mmCIF file of C-alpha atoms in Angstrom:
data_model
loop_
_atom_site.group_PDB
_atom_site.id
_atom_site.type_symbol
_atom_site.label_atom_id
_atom_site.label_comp_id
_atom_site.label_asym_id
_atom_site.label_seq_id
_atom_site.Cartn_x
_atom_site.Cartn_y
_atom_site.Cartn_z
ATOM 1 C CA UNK I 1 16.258 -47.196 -33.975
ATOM 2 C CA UNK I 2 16.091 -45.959 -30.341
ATOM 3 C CA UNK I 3 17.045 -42.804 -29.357
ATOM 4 C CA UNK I 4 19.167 -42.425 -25.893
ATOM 5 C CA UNK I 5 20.321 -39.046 -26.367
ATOM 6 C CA UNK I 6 18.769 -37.554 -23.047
ATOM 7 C CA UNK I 7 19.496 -33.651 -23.526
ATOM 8 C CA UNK I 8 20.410 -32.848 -19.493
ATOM 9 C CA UNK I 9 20.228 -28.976 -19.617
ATOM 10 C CA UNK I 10 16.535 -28.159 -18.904
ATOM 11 C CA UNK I 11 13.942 -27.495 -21.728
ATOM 12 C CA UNK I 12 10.936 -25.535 -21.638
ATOM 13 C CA UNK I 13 8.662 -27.813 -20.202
ATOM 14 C CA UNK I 14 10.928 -29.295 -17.357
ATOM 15 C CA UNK I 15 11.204 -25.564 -15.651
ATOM 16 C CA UNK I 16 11.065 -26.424 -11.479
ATOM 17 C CA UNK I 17 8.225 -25.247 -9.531
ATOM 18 C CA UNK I 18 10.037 -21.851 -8.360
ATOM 19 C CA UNK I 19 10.870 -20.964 -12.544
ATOM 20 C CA UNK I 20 6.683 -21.076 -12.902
ATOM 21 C CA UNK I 21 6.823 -18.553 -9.398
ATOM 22 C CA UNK I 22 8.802 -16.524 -10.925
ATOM 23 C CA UNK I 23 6.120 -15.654 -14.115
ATOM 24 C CA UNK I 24 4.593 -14.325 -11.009
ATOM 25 C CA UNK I 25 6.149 -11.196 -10.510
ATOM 26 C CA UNK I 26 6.022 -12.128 -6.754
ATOM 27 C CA UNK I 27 7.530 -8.506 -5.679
ATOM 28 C CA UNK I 28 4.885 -6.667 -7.579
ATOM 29 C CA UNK I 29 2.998 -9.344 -6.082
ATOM 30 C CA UNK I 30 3.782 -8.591 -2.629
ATOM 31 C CA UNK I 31 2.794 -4.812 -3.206
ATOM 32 C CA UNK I 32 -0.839 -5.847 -4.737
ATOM 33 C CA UNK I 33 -1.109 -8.441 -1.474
ATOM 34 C CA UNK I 34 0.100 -5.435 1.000
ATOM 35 C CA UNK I 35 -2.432 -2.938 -0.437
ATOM 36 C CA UNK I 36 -5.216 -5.442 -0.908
ATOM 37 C CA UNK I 37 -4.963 -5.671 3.032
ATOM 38 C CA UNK I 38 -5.284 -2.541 3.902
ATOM 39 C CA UNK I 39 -8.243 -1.835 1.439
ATOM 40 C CA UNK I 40 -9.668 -4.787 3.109
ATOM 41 C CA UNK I 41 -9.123 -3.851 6.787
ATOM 42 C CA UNK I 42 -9.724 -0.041 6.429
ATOM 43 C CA UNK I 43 -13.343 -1.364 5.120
ATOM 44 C CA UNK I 44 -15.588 -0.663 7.709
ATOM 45 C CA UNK I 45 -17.324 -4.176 8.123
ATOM 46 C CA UNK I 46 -15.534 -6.752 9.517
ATOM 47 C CA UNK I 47 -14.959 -10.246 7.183
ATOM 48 C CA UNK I 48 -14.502 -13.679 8.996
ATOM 49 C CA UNK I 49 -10.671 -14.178 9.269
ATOM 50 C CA UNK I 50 -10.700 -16.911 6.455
ATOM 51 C CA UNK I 51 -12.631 -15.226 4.373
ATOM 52 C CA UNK I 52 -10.446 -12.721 4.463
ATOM 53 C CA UNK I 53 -7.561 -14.778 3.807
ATOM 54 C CA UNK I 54 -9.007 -16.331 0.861
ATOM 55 C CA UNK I 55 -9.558 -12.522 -0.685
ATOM 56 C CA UNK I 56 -5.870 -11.701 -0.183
ATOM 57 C CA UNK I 57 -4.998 -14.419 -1.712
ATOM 58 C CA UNK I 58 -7.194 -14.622 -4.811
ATOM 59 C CA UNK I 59 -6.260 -10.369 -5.277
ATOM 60 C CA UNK I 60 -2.508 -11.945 -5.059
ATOM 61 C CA UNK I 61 -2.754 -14.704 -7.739
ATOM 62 C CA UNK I 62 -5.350 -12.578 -9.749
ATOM 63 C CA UNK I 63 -2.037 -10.116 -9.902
ATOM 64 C CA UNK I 64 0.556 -13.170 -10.462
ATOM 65 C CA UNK I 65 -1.964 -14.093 -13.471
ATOM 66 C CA UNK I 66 -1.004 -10.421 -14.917
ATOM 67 C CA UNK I 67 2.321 -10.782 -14.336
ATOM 68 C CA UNK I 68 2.805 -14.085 -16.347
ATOM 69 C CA UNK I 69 0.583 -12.792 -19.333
ATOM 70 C CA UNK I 70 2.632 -9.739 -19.164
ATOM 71 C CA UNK I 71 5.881 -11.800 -19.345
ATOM 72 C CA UNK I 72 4.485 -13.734 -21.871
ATOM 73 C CA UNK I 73 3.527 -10.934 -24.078
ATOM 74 C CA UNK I 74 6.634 -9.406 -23.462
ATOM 75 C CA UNK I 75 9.515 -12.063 -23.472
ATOM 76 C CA UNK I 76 10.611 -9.986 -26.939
ATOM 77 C CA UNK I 77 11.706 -6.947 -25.653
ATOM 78 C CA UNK I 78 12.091 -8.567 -21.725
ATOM 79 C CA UNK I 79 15.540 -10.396 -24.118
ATOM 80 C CA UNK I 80 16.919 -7.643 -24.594
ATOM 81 C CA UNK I 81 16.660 -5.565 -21.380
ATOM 82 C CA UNK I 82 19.179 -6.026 -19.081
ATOM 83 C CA UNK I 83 16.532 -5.713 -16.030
ATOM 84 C CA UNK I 84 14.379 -8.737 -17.561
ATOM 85 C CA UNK I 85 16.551 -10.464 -19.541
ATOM 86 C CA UNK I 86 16.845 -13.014 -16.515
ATOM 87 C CA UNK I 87 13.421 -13.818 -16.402
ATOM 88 C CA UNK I 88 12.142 -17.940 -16.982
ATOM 89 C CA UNK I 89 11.078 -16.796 -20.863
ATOM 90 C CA UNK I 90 13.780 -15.206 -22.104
ATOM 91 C CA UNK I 91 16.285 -17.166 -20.122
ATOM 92 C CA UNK I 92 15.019 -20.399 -22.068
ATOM 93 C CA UNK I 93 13.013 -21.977 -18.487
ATOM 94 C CA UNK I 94 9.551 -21.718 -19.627
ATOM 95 C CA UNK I 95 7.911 -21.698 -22.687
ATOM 96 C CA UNK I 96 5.936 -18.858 -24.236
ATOM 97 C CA UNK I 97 2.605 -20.979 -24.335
ATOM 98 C CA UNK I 98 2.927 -22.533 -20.732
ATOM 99 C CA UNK I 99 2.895 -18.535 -19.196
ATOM 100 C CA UNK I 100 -0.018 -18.453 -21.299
ATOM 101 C CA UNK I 101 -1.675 -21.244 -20.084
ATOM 102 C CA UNK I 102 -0.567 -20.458 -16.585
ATOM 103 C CA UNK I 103 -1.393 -16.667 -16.727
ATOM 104 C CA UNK I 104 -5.450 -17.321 -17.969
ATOM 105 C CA UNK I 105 -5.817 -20.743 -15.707
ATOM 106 C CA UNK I 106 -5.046 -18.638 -13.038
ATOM 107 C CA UNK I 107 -7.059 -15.459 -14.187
ATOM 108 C CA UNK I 108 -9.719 -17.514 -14.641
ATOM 109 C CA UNK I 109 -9.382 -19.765 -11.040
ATOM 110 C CA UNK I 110 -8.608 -16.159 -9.391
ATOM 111 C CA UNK I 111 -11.844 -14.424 -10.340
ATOM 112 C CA UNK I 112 -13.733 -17.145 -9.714
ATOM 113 C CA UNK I 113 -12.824 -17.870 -6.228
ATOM 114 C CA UNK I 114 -12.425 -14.244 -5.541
ATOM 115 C CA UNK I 115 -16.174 -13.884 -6.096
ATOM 116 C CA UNK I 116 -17.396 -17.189 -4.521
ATOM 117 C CA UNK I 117 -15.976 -16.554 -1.288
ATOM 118 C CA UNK I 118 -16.288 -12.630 -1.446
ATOM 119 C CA UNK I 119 -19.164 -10.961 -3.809
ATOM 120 C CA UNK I 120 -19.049 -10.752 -7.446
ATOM 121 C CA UNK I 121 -18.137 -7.269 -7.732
ATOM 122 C CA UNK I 122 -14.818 -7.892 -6.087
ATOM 123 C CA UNK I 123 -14.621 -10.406 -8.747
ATOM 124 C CA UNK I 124 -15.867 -8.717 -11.643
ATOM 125 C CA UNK I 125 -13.293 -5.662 -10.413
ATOM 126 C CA UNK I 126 -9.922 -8.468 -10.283
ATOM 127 C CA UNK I 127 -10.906 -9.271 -13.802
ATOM 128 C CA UNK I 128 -11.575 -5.711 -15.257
ATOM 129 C CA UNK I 129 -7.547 -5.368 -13.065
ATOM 130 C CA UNK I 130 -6.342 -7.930 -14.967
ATOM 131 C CA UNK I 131 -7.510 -7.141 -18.544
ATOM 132 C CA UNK I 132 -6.873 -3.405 -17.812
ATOM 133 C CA UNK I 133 -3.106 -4.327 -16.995
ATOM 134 C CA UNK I 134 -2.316 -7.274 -19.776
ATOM 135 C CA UNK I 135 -4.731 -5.941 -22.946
ATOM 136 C CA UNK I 136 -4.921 -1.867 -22.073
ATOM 137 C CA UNK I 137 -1.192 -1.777 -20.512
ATOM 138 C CA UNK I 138 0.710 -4.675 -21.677
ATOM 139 C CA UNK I 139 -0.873 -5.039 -25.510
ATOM 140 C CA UNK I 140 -1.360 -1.529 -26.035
ATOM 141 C CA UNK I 141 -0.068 1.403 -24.499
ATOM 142 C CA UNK I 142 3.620 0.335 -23.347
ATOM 143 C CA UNK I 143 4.440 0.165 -27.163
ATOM 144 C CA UNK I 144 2.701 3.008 -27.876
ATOM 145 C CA UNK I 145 2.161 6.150 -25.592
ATOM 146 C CA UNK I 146 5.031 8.210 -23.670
ATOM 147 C CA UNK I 147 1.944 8.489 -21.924
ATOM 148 C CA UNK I 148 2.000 4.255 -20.878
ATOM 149 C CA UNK I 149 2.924 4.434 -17.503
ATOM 150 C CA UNK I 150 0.701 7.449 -16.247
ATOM 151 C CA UNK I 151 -2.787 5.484 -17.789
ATOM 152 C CA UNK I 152 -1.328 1.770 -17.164
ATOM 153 C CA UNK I 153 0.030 2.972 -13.666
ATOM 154 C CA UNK I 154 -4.238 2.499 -12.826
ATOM 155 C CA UNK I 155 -3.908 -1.470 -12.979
ATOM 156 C CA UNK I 156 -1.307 -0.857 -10.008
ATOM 157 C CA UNK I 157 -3.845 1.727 -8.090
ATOM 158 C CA UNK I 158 -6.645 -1.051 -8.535
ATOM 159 C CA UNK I 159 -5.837 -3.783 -5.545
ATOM 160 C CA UNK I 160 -6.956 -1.344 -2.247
ATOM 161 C CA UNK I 161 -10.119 -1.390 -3.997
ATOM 162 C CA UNK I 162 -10.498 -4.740 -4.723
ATOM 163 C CA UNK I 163 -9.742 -5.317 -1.286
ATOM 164 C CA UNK I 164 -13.118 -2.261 0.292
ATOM 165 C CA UNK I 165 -15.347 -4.086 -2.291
ATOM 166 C CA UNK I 166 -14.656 -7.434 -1.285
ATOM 167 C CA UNK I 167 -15.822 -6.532 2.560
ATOM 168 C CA UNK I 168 -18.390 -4.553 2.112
ATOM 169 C CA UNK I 169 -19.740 -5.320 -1.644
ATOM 170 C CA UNK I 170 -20.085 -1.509 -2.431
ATOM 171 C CA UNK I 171 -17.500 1.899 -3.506
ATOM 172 C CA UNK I 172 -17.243 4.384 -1.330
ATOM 173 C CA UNK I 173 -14.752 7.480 -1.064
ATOM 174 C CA UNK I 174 -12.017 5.960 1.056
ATOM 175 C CA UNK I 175 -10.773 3.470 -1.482
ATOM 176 C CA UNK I 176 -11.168 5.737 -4.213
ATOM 177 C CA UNK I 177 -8.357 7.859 -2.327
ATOM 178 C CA UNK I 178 -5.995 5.183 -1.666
ATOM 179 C CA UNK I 179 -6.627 4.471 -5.876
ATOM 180 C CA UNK I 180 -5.337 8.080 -6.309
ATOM 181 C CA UNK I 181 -2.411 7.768 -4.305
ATOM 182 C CA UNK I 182 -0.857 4.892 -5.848
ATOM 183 C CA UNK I 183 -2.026 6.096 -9.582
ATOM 184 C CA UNK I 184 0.213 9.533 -9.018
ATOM 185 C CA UNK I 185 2.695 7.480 -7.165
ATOM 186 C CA UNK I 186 3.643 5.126 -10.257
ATOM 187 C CA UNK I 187 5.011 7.806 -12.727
ATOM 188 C CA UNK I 188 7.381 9.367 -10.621
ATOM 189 C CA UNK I 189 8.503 5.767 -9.204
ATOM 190 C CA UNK I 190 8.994 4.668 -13.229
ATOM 191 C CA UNK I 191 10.295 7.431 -14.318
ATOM 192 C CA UNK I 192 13.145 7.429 -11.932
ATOM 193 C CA UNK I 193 13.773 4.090 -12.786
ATOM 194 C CA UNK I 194 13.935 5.206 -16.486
ATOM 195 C CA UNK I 195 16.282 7.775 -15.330
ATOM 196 C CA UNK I 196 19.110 5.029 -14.210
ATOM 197 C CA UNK I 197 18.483 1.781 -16.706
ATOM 198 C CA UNK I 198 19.673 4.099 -19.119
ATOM 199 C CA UNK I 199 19.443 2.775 -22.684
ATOM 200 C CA UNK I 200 17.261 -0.364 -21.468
ATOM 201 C CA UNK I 201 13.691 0.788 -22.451
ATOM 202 C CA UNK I 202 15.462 2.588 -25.192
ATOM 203 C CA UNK I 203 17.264 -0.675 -26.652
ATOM 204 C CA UNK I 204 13.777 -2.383 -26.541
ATOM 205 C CA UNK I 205 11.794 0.114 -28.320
ATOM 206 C CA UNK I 206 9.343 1.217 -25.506
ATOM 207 C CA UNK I 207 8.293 4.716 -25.653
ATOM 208 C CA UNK I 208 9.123 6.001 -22.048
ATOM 209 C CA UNK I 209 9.396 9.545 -21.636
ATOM 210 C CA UNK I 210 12.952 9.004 -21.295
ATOM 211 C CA UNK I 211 13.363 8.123 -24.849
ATOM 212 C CA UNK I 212 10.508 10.107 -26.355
ATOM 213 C CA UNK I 213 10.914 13.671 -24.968
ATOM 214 C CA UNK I 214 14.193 13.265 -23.470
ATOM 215 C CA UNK I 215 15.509 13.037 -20.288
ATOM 216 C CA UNK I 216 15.378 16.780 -18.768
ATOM 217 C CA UNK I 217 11.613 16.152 -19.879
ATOM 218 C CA UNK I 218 11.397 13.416 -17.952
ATOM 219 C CA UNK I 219 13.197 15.138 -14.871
ATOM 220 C CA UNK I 220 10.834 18.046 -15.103
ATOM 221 C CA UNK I 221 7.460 15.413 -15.023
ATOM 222 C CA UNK I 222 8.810 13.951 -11.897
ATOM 223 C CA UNK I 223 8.985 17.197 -10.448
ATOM 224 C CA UNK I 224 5.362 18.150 -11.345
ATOM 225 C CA UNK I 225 3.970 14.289 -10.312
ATOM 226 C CA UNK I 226 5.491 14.772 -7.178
ATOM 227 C CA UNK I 227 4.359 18.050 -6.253
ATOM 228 C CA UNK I 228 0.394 16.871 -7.071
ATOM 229 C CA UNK I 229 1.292 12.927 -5.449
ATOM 230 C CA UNK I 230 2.298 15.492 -2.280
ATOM 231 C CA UNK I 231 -1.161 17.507 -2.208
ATOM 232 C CA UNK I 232 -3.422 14.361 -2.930
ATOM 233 C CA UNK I 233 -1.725 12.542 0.005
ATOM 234 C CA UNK I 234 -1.600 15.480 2.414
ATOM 235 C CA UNK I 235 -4.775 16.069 1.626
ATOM 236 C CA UNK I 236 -6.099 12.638 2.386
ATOM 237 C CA UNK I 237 -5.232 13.674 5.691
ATOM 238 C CA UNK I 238 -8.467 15.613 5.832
ATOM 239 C CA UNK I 239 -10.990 12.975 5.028
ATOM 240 C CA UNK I 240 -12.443 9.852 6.458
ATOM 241 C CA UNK I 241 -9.171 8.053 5.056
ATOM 242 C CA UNK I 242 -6.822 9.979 6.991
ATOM 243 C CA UNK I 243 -6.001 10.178 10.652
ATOM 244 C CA UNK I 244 -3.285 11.063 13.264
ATOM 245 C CA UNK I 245 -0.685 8.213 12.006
ATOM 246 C CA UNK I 246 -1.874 9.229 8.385
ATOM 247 C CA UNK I 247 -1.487 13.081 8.901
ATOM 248 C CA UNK I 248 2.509 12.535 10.624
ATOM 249 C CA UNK I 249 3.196 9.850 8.013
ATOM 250 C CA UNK I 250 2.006 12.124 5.055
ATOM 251 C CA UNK I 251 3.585 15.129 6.119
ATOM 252 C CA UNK I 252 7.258 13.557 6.692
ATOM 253 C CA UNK I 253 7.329 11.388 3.717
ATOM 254 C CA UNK I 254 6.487 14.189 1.345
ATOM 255 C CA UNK I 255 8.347 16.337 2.291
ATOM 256 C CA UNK I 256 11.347 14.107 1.668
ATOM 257 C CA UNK I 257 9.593 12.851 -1.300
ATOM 258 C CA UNK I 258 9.213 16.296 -2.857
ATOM 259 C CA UNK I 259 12.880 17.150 -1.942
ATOM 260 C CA UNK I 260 14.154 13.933 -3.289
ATOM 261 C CA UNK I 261 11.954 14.613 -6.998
ATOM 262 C CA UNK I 262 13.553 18.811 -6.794
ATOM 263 C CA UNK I 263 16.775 17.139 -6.438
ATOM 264 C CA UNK I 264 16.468 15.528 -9.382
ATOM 265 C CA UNK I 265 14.962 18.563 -11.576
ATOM 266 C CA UNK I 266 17.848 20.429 -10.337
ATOM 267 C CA UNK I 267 20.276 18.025 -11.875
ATOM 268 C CA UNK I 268 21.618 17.352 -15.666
ATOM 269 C CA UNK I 269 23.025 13.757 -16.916
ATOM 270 C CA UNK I 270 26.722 14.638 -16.249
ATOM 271 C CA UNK I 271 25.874 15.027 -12.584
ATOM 272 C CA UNK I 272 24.060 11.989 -12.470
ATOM 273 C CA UNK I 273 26.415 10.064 -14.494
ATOM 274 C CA UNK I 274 29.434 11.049 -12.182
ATOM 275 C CA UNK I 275 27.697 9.472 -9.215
ATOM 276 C CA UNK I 276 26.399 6.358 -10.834
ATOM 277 C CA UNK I 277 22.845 8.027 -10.648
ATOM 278 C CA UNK I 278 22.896 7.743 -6.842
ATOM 279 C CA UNK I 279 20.069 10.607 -6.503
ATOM 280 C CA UNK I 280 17.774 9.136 -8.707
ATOM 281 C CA UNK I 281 18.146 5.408 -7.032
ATOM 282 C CA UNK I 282 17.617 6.966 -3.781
ATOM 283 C CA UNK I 283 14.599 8.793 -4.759
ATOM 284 C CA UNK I 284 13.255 5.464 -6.200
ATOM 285 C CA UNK I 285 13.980 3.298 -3.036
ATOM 286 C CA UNK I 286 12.515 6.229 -0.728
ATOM 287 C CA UNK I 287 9.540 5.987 -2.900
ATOM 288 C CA UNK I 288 9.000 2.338 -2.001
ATOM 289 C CA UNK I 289 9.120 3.196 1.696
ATOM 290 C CA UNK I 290 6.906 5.844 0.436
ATOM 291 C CA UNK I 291 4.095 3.746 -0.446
ATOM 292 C CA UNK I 292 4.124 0.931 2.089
ATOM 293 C CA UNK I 293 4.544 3.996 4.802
ATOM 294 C CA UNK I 294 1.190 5.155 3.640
ATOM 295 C CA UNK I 295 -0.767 2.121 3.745
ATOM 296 C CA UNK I 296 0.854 1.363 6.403
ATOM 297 C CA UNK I 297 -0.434 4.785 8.506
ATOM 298 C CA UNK I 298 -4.165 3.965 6.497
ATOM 299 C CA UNK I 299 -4.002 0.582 8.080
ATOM 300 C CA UNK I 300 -2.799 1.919 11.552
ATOM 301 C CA UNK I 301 -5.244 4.764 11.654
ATOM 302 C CA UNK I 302 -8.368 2.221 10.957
ATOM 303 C CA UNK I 303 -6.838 -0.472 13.797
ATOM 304 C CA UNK I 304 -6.819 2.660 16.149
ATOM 305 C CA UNK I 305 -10.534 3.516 15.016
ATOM 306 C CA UNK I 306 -11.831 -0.092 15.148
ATOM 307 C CA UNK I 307 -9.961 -0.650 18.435
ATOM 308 C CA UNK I 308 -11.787 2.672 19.814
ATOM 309 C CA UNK I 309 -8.279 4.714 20.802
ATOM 310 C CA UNK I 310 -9.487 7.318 18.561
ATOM 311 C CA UNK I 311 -13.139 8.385 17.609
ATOM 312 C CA UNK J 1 19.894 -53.388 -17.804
ATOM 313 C CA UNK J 2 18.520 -51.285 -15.122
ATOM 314 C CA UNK J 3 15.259 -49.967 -16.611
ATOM 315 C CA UNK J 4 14.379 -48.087 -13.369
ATOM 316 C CA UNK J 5 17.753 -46.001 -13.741
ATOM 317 C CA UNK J 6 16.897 -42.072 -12.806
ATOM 318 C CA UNK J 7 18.158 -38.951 -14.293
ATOM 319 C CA UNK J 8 18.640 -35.775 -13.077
ATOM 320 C CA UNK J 9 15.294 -34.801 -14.886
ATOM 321 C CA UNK J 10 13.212 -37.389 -12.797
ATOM 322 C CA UNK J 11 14.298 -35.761 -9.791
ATOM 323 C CA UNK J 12 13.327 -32.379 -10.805
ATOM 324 C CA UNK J 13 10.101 -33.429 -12.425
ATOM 325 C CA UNK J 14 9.277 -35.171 -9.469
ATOM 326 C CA UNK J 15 9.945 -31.944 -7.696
ATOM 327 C CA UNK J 16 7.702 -30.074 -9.651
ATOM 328 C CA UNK J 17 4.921 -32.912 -9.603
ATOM 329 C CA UNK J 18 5.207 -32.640 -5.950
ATOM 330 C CA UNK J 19 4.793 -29.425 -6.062
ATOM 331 C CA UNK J 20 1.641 -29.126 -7.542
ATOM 332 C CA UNK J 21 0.354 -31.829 -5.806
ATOM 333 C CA UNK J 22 0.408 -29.874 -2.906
ATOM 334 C CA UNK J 23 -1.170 -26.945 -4.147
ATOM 335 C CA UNK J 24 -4.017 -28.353 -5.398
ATOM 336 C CA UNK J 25 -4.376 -30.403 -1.723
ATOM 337 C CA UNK J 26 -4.084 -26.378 -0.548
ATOM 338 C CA UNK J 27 -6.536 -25.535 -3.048
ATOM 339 C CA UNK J 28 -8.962 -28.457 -1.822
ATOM 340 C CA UNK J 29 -8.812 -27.344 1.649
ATOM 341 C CA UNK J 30 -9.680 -24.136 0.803
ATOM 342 C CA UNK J 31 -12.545 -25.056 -1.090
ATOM 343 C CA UNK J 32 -13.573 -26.928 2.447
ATOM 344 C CA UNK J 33 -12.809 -24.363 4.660
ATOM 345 C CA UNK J 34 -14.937 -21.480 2.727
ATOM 346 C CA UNK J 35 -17.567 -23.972 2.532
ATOM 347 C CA UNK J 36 -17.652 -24.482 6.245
ATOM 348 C CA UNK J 37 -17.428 -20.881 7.333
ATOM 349 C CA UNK J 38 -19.854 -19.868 4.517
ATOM 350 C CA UNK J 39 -22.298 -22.138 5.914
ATOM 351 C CA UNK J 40 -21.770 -21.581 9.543
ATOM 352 C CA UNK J 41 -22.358 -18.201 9.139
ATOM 353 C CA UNK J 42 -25.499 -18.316 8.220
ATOM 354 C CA UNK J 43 -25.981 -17.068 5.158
ATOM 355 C CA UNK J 44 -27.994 -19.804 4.233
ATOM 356 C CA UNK J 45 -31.369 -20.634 5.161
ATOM 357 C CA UNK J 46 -33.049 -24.608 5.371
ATOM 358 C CA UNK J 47 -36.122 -24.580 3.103
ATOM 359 C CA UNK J 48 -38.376 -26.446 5.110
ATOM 360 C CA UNK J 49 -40.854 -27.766 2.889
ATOM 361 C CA UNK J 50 -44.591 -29.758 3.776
ATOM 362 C CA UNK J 51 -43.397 -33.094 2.586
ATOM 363 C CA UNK J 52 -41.412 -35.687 5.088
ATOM 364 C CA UNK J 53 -41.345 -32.957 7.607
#
């Protein structure tokens, strides 16, 4: 008996090269490479070029690895979310044990290299990232805790640092900022994207604020994150992180920032639902800007430094 | 009978094969490249030792 039924419509297991990419998260990726950098260029020691490289990179897979465990962990609830429901698990392109496979091969290959060509604190930091943001985030809190987003936001805040330690093997103040900044950036930034999915989170069964205290609750928080995000980063502008670009940078972007989250506070669903939540999505695109403006002025001010423009 | 007769799954497999034949060629040179610089940079110092020297 032979069998020549050959099914044509792919099966896990015959997903292409770009379905595995995907398990990535390469956006979020892009964020963790883009704040590695400046961690690692704000450092004050300078790495060989290649060196250098190989750090970005290993920080970016490290944070692909999470992503794939996360979407493996998740490709329950990631079904039934309109946002994910597109991704290669649920959408039937890769199976639930090859993210699994791909997100620890890669944890492990990340760390590893990370701390061969760096130090093995920058290592030992991408792994303590990783299991912070699949087993703290992923496993535990996002199913259980309102609260998810605020404590799990840290796995986010983690790359800049990753990046100081990796050039000069040590902590120091400066990268504990730029950790700040990003950990009171992500609850605003989620929250507002609560705001306009609607019923997604609440369809899946994830606690966001949005479904567990309401939605004027969650308007309120955004409010009060943004107002504390604003005096954290303007007052960055008076240590060793901060400089001129920093200070202008700070001061403009917050101030919009801070409008953008009073805006919101000011408004009830009716409002919002009459203009297809167009305050809300503005406030969360401004607050991608918002971040990558930042970094952006860190990165500029320690170029300016380095290159001696400014003492 | 044409034994050698593809399907559409060859071709993508073959894609994907490819694929991750190159990035473990990238991964190789990598390997090489940190070597070099990490030697070249002096981070590592010859042992000279009393015997055959």
């Amino acid at each position: 008996m032979s069998d020549t039924s050959l099914n044509a419509q792919s099966l896990p297991g015959d997903a292409e090269l770009k379905d595995y990419f995907a398990l990535l998260k390469p956006r979020v990726m892009s964020l963790v490479v883009f704040t590695a950098f400046v961690g690692l260029l704000a450092a004050p020691v300078s790495v060989h070029p290649f060196v250098g490289f190989c750090a970005i990179l290993f920080i970016a897979i490290g944070g692909g690895a999470s992503g794939a465990l996360n979407m493996w962990w998740d490709a329950d609830i990631d079904a039934i979310m309109r946002r994910t429901v597109n991704r290669p698990i649920p959408a039937g392109k890769v199976s639930e044990g090859e993210a699994l496979a791909l997100g620890i091969g890669l944890s492990g290959l990340s760390v590893m290299m990370l701390g061969l060509a760096t130090n093995w604190l920058a290592g030992a930091m991408l792994a303590f990232t990783i299991f912070f943001y699949v087993v703290i985030y992923t496993m535990w809190l996002k199913r259980w805790t309102p609260q998810n987003i605020v404590i799990g936001g840290a796995a986010g805040a983690f790359p800049p640092v990753i990046g100081w330690v990796a050039a000069t093997g040590t902590f120091s103040v400066e990268p504990i900022l730029m950790f700040m900044i990003i950990f009171m950036w992500t609850p605003p930034h989620f929250w507002a994207l609560a705001l306009f999915m609607r019923s997604d989170y609440d369809d899946a069964g994830v606690p966001m604020l949005t479904v567990t205290h309401g939605r004027k609750f969650t308007r309120l928080n955004i409010l009060v994150y943004t107002v504390l995000l604003a005096a954290l980063a303007i007052g960055v502008s008076f240590t060793t992180a901060g400089g001129p670009v920093y200070i202008v940078v700070a001061v403009v972007l917050n101030a919009l920032f801070l409008k953008g989250a009073f805006d919101i506070w000011r408004r009830d669903e009716d409002m919002s639902e009459a203009d297809d939540f167009a305050v809300e999505k503005r406030f969360f695109k401004l607050s991608l800007l918002y971040l990558f403006a930042h970094f952006g002025a860190i990165l500029a001010d320690a170029v300016l430094l380095r290159t001696g423009v400014i003492g | 009978m044409n034994l050698a007769r593809e399907h559409e799954l060859h071709q993508r497999r073959r894609g994907r094969n490819a694929g991750v034949g190159i990035l473990l060629v990238l991964l190789i040179c990598i390997v090489m490249g940190l070597t070099v610089v990490k030697v070249t940079s002096g981070g590592f110092e010859a042992v000279v030792t009393g015997e055959g020297s």
